[in-house]
Amino acid sequence: MSLRVSLTEMCENKYEQVALDTSYLVLMSMSGVLAGVALLTNSIPILIGAMVIAPVLTPLELVSAGIAANRLNRAGFGTLVAFVGLLAATAGAIVTTVTLNITGVLPPAENLIDKPLLEERITAGWYSVVAAAAAGIAAGVTTDKERQDTLVGVVAALALVPAAAAGGITLLSRAPVKASGGLLLLVLNAGMVVITGTVTLWLGARGERKADTTN
């Protein structure tokens, strides 16, 4: 089996799993709602719940597989699906914040940024890069082996959805500098997931080709 054929098959298999449909958008929106509540109340259990239901890893796996297989149209579709999903999550967090403000459950929007868990998600640090890179490598391995691993998806979502929600909340709180920090963290983490996933897929396929040649 050639390198190109192997990677192309992986890409097409992943493409069949990605869809920009109602269920995907609802799950991403609800993930954003839960992430918003978690960040505003400093609740780690709720944040974990938000990550469990977020199907954000699959389209990013398609991006990696598309790039590795030189199927840029597939990579572009994966990028679109991931972008729309994260936008839905951000919108979910914003709507949740506005609702909690209007009902008086939380203080005015200007005071919402003074939350420890929220502050962690609007600052790009080495730990976030390492987590995103690890998620990308794990995603590349599971894609290469043609199996799904829910825990890998949770780790990837943890690197992405909270940053999207935090960016939306801080933007609503009229803190553009902090909002840009959350969005920068989101872009950085998504990029690391895709880059490390692509490299992992490419190296895995190349290793299999060398093994076949040797045999």
PDB file of C-alpha atoms in Angstrom:
ATOM      1  CA  MET A   1       0.000   0.000   0.000  1.00  0.00           C
ATOM      2  CA  SER A   2       1.429   3.369  -0.949  1.00  0.00           C
ATOM      3  CA  LEU A   3       1.744   6.346   1.376  1.00  0.00           C
ATOM      4  CA  ARG A   4      -0.765   8.422  -0.635  1.00  0.00           C
ATOM      5  CA  VAL A   5      -3.401   5.631  -0.794  1.00  0.00           C
ATOM      6  CA  SER A   6      -3.155   4.903   2.931  1.00  0.00           C
ATOM      7  CA  LEU A   7      -3.581   8.520   3.928  1.00  0.00           C
ATOM      8  CA  THR A   8      -6.337   9.075   1.370  1.00  0.00           C
ATOM      9  CA  GLU A   9      -8.329   6.181   2.787  1.00  0.00           C
ATOM     10  CA  MET A  10      -7.968   7.599   6.281  1.00  0.00           C
ATOM     11  CA  CYS A  11      -9.090  10.989   5.025  1.00  0.00           C
ATOM     12  CA  GLU A  12     -12.167   9.594   3.280  1.00  0.00           C
ATOM     13  CA  ASN A  13     -13.102   7.487   6.313  1.00  0.00           C
ATOM     14  CA  LYS A  14     -12.911  10.562   8.523  1.00  0.00           C
ATOM     15  CA  TYR A  15     -14.841  12.648   5.987  1.00  0.00           C
ATOM     16  CA  GLU A  16     -17.771  10.242   6.269  1.00  0.00           C
ATOM     17  CA  GLN A  17     -17.909  10.928  10.015  1.00  0.00           C
ATOM     18  CA  VAL A  18     -18.061  14.720   9.735  1.00  0.00           C
ATOM     19  CA  ALA A  19     -21.319  16.552   9.114  1.00  0.00           C
ATOM     20  CA  LEU A  20     -22.467  20.117   9.631  1.00  0.00           C
ATOM     21  CA  ASP A  21     -25.924  19.098  10.778  1.00  0.00           C
ATOM     22  CA  THR A  22     -28.420  20.018  13.488  1.00  0.00           C
ATOM     23  CA  SER A  23     -27.196  17.490  16.045  1.00  0.00           C
ATOM     24  CA  TYR A  24     -23.619  18.739  15.741  1.00  0.00           C
ATOM     25  CA  LEU A  25     -24.656  22.374  16.156  1.00  0.00           C
ATOM     26  CA  VAL A  26     -26.922  21.590  19.112  1.00  0.00           C
ATOM     27  CA  LEU A  27     -24.189  19.632  20.889  1.00  0.00           C
ATOM     28  CA  MET A  28     -21.625  22.392  20.313  1.00  0.00           C
ATOM     29  CA  SER A  29     -24.078  25.064  21.468  1.00  0.00           C
ATOM     30  CA  MET A  30     -24.953  23.133  24.619  1.00  0.00           C
ATOM     31  CA  SER A  31     -21.265  22.567  25.259  1.00  0.00           C
ATOM     32  CA  GLY A  32     -20.814  26.337  25.099  1.00  0.00           C
ATOM     33  CA  VAL A  33     -23.730  26.843  27.492  1.00  0.00           C
ATOM     34  CA  LEU A  34     -22.235  24.432  30.014  1.00  0.00           C
ATOM     35  CA  ALA A  35     -18.753  25.897  29.557  1.00  0.00           C
ATOM     36  CA  GLY A  36     -20.161  29.368  30.149  1.00  0.00           C
ATOM     37  CA  VAL A  37     -21.854  28.283  33.367  1.00  0.00           C
ATOM     38  CA  ALA A  38     -18.687  26.502  34.484  1.00  0.00           C
ATOM     39  CA  LEU A  39     -16.426  29.493  33.845  1.00  0.00           C
ATOM     40  CA  LEU A  40     -18.808  31.916  35.537  1.00  0.00           C
ATOM     41  CA  THR A  41     -19.314  29.734  38.616  1.00  0.00           C
ATOM     42  CA  ASN A  42     -15.808  28.233  38.813  1.00  0.00           C
ATOM     43  CA  SER A  43     -17.256  24.734  38.493  1.00  0.00           C
ATOM     44  CA  ILE A  44     -14.767  22.167  37.216  1.00  0.00           C
ATOM     45  CA  PRO A  45     -17.326  19.288  37.151  1.00  0.00           C
ATOM     46  CA  ILE A  46     -19.628  21.289  34.867  1.00  0.00           C
ATOM     47  CA  LEU A  47     -16.653  22.191  32.675  1.00  0.00           C
ATOM     48  CA  ILE A  48     -15.793  18.517  32.303  1.00  0.00           C
ATOM     49  CA  GLY A  49     -19.402  17.804  31.364  1.00  0.00           C
ATOM     50  CA  ALA A  50     -19.207  20.469  28.679  1.00  0.00           C
ATOM     51  CA  MET A  51     -16.138  18.788  27.203  1.00  0.00           C
ATOM     52  CA  VAL A  52     -17.715  15.326  27.175  1.00  0.00           C
ATOM     53  CA  ILE A  53     -20.575  16.371  24.885  1.00  0.00           C
ATOM     54  CA  ALA A  54     -18.502  18.533  22.486  1.00  0.00           C
ATOM     55  CA  PRO A  55     -17.866  16.738  19.136  1.00  0.00           C
ATOM     56  CA  VAL A  56     -15.169  19.218  18.122  1.00  0.00           C
ATOM     57  CA  LEU A  57     -12.308  16.766  17.603  1.00  0.00           C
ATOM     58  CA  THR A  58     -13.689  14.912  14.572  1.00  0.00           C
ATOM     59  CA  PRO A  59     -13.622  17.868  12.139  1.00  0.00           C
ATOM     60  CA  LEU A  60     -10.098  18.749  13.286  1.00  0.00           C
ATOM     61  CA  GLU A  61      -9.063  15.150  12.638  1.00  0.00           C
ATOM     62  CA  LEU A  62     -10.432  15.589   9.138  1.00  0.00           C
ATOM     63  CA  VAL A  63      -8.313  18.726   8.714  1.00  0.00           C
ATOM     64  CA  SER A  64      -5.185  16.798   9.729  1.00  0.00           C
ATOM     65  CA  ALA A  65      -6.021  13.824   7.529  1.00  0.00           C
ATOM     66  CA  GLY A  66      -6.831  16.104   4.585  1.00  0.00           C
ATOM     67  CA  ILE A  67      -3.535  17.949   4.857  1.00  0.00           C
ATOM     68  CA  ALA A  68      -1.530  14.740   5.311  1.00  0.00           C
ATOM     69  CA  ALA A  69      -3.225  13.180   2.268  1.00  0.00           C
ATOM     70  CA  ASN A  70      -3.006  16.399   0.222  1.00  0.00           C
ATOM     71  CA  ARG A  71      -6.805  16.481  -0.007  1.00  0.00           C
ATOM     72  CA  LEU A  72      -7.189  20.182   0.700  1.00  0.00           C
ATOM     73  CA  ASN A  73     -10.883  20.232  -0.144  1.00  0.00           C
ATOM     74  CA  ARG A  74     -11.513  17.769   2.695  1.00  0.00           C
ATOM     75  CA  ALA A  75      -9.283  19.782   5.014  1.00  0.00           C
ATOM     76  CA  GLY A  76     -11.217  22.914   4.091  1.00  0.00           C
ATOM     77  CA  PHE A  77     -14.527  21.256   4.913  1.00  0.00           C
ATOM     78  CA  GLY A  78     -13.193  20.111   8.277  1.00  0.00           C
ATOM     79  CA  THR A  79     -12.017  23.658   8.989  1.00  0.00           C
ATOM     80  CA  LEU A  80     -15.464  25.032   8.155  1.00  0.00           C
ATOM     81  CA  VAL A  81     -17.245  22.538  10.390  1.00  0.00           C
ATOM     82  CA  ALA A  82     -14.854  23.155  13.288  1.00  0.00           C
ATOM     83  CA  PHE A  83     -15.149  26.943  12.901  1.00  0.00           C
ATOM     84  CA  VAL A  84     -18.950  26.922  12.826  1.00  0.00           C
ATOM     85  CA  GLY A  85     -19.059  24.550  15.797  1.00  0.00           C
ATOM     86  CA  LEU A  86     -16.761  26.706  17.910  1.00  0.00           C
ATOM     87  CA  LEU A  87     -18.758  29.768  16.870  1.00  0.00           C
ATOM     88  CA  ALA A  88     -21.899  28.001  18.095  1.00  0.00           C
ATOM     89  CA  ALA A  89     -20.178  27.226  21.393  1.00  0.00           C
ATOM     90  CA  THR A  90     -19.157  30.868  21.767  1.00  0.00           C
ATOM     91  CA  ALA A  91     -22.712  31.979  21.042  1.00  0.00           C
ATOM     92  CA  GLY A  92     -24.016  29.520  23.618  1.00  0.00           C
ATOM     93  CA  ALA A  93     -21.728  30.969  26.276  1.00  0.00           C
ATOM     94  CA  ILE A  94     -22.731  34.535  25.381  1.00  0.00           C
ATOM     95  CA  VAL A  95     -26.469  33.780  25.497  1.00  0.00           C
ATOM     96  CA  THR A  96     -26.016  32.039  28.838  1.00  0.00           C
ATOM     97  CA  THR A  97     -24.149  35.019  30.276  1.00  0.00           C
ATOM     98  CA  VAL A  98     -26.780  37.497  29.078  1.00  0.00           C
ATOM     99  CA  THR A  99     -29.577  35.334  30.477  1.00  0.00           C
ATOM    100  CA  LEU A 100     -27.931  35.001  33.884  1.00  0.00           C
ATOM    101  CA  ASN A 101     -27.342  38.756  33.932  1.00  0.00           C
ATOM    102  CA  ILE A 102     -30.916  39.633  33.010  1.00  0.00           C
ATOM    103  CA  THR A 103     -32.378  37.265  35.594  1.00  0.00           C
ATOM    104  CA  GLY A 104     -30.063  38.624  38.292  1.00  0.00           C
ATOM    105  CA  VAL A 105     -28.405  35.278  38.959  1.00  0.00           C
ATOM    106  CA  LEU A 106     -24.979  36.811  38.266  1.00  0.00           C
ATOM    107  CA  PRO A 107     -23.686  40.376  38.707  1.00  0.00           C
ATOM    108  CA  PRO A 108     -23.505  42.824  35.762  1.00  0.00           C
ATOM    109  CA  ALA A 109     -21.382  41.801  32.801  1.00  0.00           C
ATOM    110  CA  GLU A 110     -18.596  44.193  33.751  1.00  0.00           C
ATOM    111  CA  ASN A 111     -17.899  42.134  36.874  1.00  0.00           C
ATOM    112  CA  LEU A 112     -17.890  38.726  35.235  1.00  0.00           C
ATOM    113  CA  ILE A 113     -14.219  38.636  34.312  1.00  0.00           C
ATOM    114  CA  ASP A 114     -13.034  38.362  37.922  1.00  0.00           C
ATOM    115  CA  LYS A 115     -13.316  34.570  37.942  1.00  0.00           C
ATOM    116  CA  PRO A 116     -10.274  32.309  38.493  1.00  0.00           C
ATOM    117  CA  LEU A 117     -11.375  29.582  36.064  1.00  0.00           C
ATOM    118  CA  LEU A 118     -12.205  32.162  33.428  1.00  0.00           C
ATOM    119  CA  GLU A 119      -8.875  33.935  33.842  1.00  0.00           C
ATOM    120  CA  GLU A 120      -7.058  30.670  33.124  1.00  0.00           C
ATOM    121  CA  ARG A 121      -8.782  30.397  29.745  1.00  0.00           C
ATOM    122  CA  ILE A 122      -7.841  33.840  28.429  1.00  0.00           C
ATOM    123  CA  THR A 123      -4.091  33.523  28.905  1.00  0.00           C
ATOM    124  CA  ALA A 124      -1.964  31.485  26.527  1.00  0.00           C
ATOM    125  CA  GLY A 125       0.664  29.504  28.445  1.00  0.00           C
ATOM    126  CA  TRP A 126       3.011  26.626  27.751  1.00  0.00           C
ATOM    127  CA  TYR A 127       0.658  24.198  29.524  1.00  0.00           C
ATOM    128  CA  SER A 128      -2.146  24.914  27.064  1.00  0.00           C
ATOM    129  CA  VAL A 129       0.189  24.365  24.118  1.00  0.00           C
ATOM    130  CA  VAL A 130       1.388  21.052  25.564  1.00  0.00           C
ATOM    131  CA  ALA A 131      -2.184  19.899  26.193  1.00  0.00           C
ATOM    132  CA  ALA A 132      -3.240  20.792  22.644  1.00  0.00           C
ATOM    133  CA  ALA A 133      -0.175  19.098  21.161  1.00  0.00           C
ATOM    134  CA  ALA A 134      -0.849  15.940  23.176  1.00  0.00           C
ATOM    135  CA  ALA A 135      -4.464  15.941  22.015  1.00  0.00           C
ATOM    136  CA  GLY A 136      -3.335  16.281  18.395  1.00  0.00           C
ATOM    137  CA  ILE A 137      -0.870  13.400  18.661  1.00  0.00           C
ATOM    138  CA  ALA A 138      -3.472  11.195  20.344  1.00  0.00           C
ATOM    139  CA  ALA A 139      -6.008  12.118  17.672  1.00  0.00           C
ATOM    140  CA  GLY A 140      -3.500  11.230  14.954  1.00  0.00           C
ATOM    141  CA  VAL A 141      -2.897   7.840  16.539  1.00  0.00           C
ATOM    142  CA  THR A 142      -6.599   7.031  16.877  1.00  0.00           C
ATOM    143  CA  THR A 143      -7.249   8.139  13.295  1.00  0.00           C
ATOM    144  CA  ASP A 144      -4.352   6.031  12.058  1.00  0.00           C
ATOM    145  CA  LYS A 145      -5.689   2.983  13.876  1.00  0.00           C
ATOM    146  CA  GLU A 146      -9.219   3.695  12.582  1.00  0.00           C
ATOM    147  CA  ARG A 147     -10.813   3.703  15.998  1.00  0.00           C
ATOM    148  CA  GLN A 148     -12.586   6.246  18.144  1.00  0.00           C
ATOM    149  CA  ASP A 149     -11.548   7.230  21.649  1.00  0.00           C
ATOM    150  CA  THR A 150     -13.966   9.393  23.618  1.00  0.00           C
ATOM    151  CA  LEU A 151     -11.318  10.461  26.118  1.00  0.00           C
ATOM    152  CA  VAL A 152      -9.147  11.885  23.331  1.00  0.00           C
ATOM    153  CA  GLY A 153     -12.108  13.950  22.212  1.00  0.00           C
ATOM    154  CA  VAL A 154     -12.593  15.237  25.742  1.00  0.00           C
ATOM    155  CA  VAL A 155      -8.962  16.360  25.962  1.00  0.00           C
ATOM    156  CA  ALA A 156      -9.216  18.171  22.625  1.00  0.00           C
ATOM    157  CA  ALA A 157     -12.472  19.823  23.657  1.00  0.00           C
ATOM    158  CA  LEU A 158     -10.873  20.927  26.913  1.00  0.00           C
ATOM    159  CA  ALA A 159      -8.234  22.756  24.893  1.00  0.00           C
ATOM    160  CA  LEU A 160     -10.782  24.463  22.631  1.00  0.00           C
ATOM    161  CA  VAL A 161     -14.320  25.004  23.924  1.00  0.00           C
ATOM    162  CA  PRO A 162     -13.428  26.803  27.208  1.00  0.00           C
ATOM    163  CA  ALA A 163     -11.215  29.237  25.286  1.00  0.00           C
ATOM    164  CA  ALA A 164     -14.077  29.932  22.848  1.00  0.00           C
ATOM    165  CA  ALA A 165     -16.524  30.449  25.710  1.00  0.00           C
ATOM    166  CA  ALA A 166     -14.082  32.623  27.641  1.00  0.00           C
ATOM    167  CA  GLY A 167     -13.466  34.771  24.582  1.00  0.00           C
ATOM    168  CA  GLY A 168     -17.198  35.345  24.166  1.00  0.00           C
ATOM    169  CA  ILE A 169     -17.782  36.128  27.841  1.00  0.00           C
ATOM    170  CA  THR A 170     -14.918  38.593  28.122  1.00  0.00           C
ATOM    171  CA  LEU A 171     -15.967  40.281  24.891  1.00  0.00           C
ATOM    172  CA  LEU A 172     -19.448  40.672  26.336  1.00  0.00           C
ATOM    173  CA  SER A 173     -17.861  42.059  29.482  1.00  0.00           C
ATOM    174  CA  ARG A 174     -16.305  44.851  27.424  1.00  0.00           C
ATOM    175  CA  ALA A 175     -12.784  43.599  27.994  1.00  0.00           C
ATOM    176  CA  PRO A 176     -11.429  43.425  24.430  1.00  0.00           C
ATOM    177  CA  VAL A 177      -7.842  42.765  25.495  1.00  0.00           C
ATOM    178  CA  LYS A 178      -8.826  39.751  27.579  1.00  0.00           C
ATOM    179  CA  ALA A 179     -11.248  38.587  24.895  1.00  0.00           C
ATOM    180  CA  SER A 180      -8.439  38.634  22.350  1.00  0.00           C
ATOM    181  CA  GLY A 181      -6.396  36.512  24.761  1.00  0.00           C
ATOM    182  CA  GLY A 182      -9.102  33.862  24.817  1.00  0.00           C
ATOM    183  CA  LEU A 183      -9.446  33.881  21.046  1.00  0.00           C
ATOM    184  CA  LEU A 184      -5.659  33.742  20.625  1.00  0.00           C
ATOM    185  CA  LEU A 185      -5.559  30.728  22.933  1.00  0.00           C
ATOM    186  CA  LEU A 186      -8.320  29.107  20.869  1.00  0.00           C
ATOM    187  CA  VAL A 187      -6.466  29.622  17.579  1.00  0.00           C
ATOM    188  CA  LEU A 188      -3.178  28.461  19.096  1.00  0.00           C
ATOM    189  CA  ASN A 189      -4.680  25.301  20.536  1.00  0.00           C
ATOM    190  CA  ALA A 190      -6.609  24.452  17.375  1.00  0.00           C
ATOM    191  CA  GLY A 191      -3.452  24.968  15.343  1.00  0.00           C
ATOM    192  CA  MET A 192      -1.446  22.685  17.616  1.00  0.00           C
ATOM    193  CA  VAL A 193      -4.080  19.953  17.426  1.00  0.00           C
ATOM    194  CA  VAL A 194      -4.037  20.081  13.620  1.00  0.00           C
ATOM    195  CA  ILE A 195      -0.251  20.343  13.231  1.00  0.00           C
ATOM    196  CA  THR A 196       0.652  17.547  15.634  1.00  0.00           C
ATOM    197  CA  GLY A 197      -2.179  15.394  14.284  1.00  0.00           C
ATOM    198  CA  THR A 198      -0.970  15.868  10.719  1.00  0.00           C
ATOM    199  CA  VAL A 199       2.632  15.033  11.572  1.00  0.00           C
ATOM    200  CA  THR A 200       1.568  11.949  13.533  1.00  0.00           C
ATOM    201  CA  LEU A 201      -0.522  10.663  10.627  1.00  0.00           C
ATOM    202  CA  TRP A 202       2.221  11.308   8.086  1.00  0.00           C
ATOM    203  CA  LEU A 203       4.919   9.641  10.168  1.00  0.00           C
ATOM    204  CA  GLY A 204       2.689   6.663  10.910  1.00  0.00           C
ATOM    205  CA  ALA A 205       1.879   6.115   7.239  1.00  0.00           C
ATOM    206  CA  ARG A 206       5.524   6.516   6.253  1.00  0.00           C
ATOM    207  CA  GLY A 207       6.562   3.991   8.886  1.00  0.00           C
ATOM    208  CA  GLU A 208       4.048   1.473   7.539  1.00  0.00           C
ATOM    209  CA  ARG A 209       5.357   1.981   4.003  1.00  0.00           C
ATOM    210  CA  LYS A 210       8.926   1.321   5.121  1.00  0.00           C
ATOM    211  CA  ALA A 211       7.809  -1.800   6.975  1.00  0.00           C
ATOM    212  CA  ASP A 212       6.016  -3.092   3.860  1.00  0.00           C
ATOM    213  CA  THR A 213       9.093  -2.380   1.738  1.00  0.00           C
ATOM    214  CA  THR A 214      11.332  -4.265   4.180  1.00  0.00           C
ATOM    215  CA  ASN A 215       9.026  -7.261   4.194  1.00  0.00           C
TER     216      ASN A 215
END
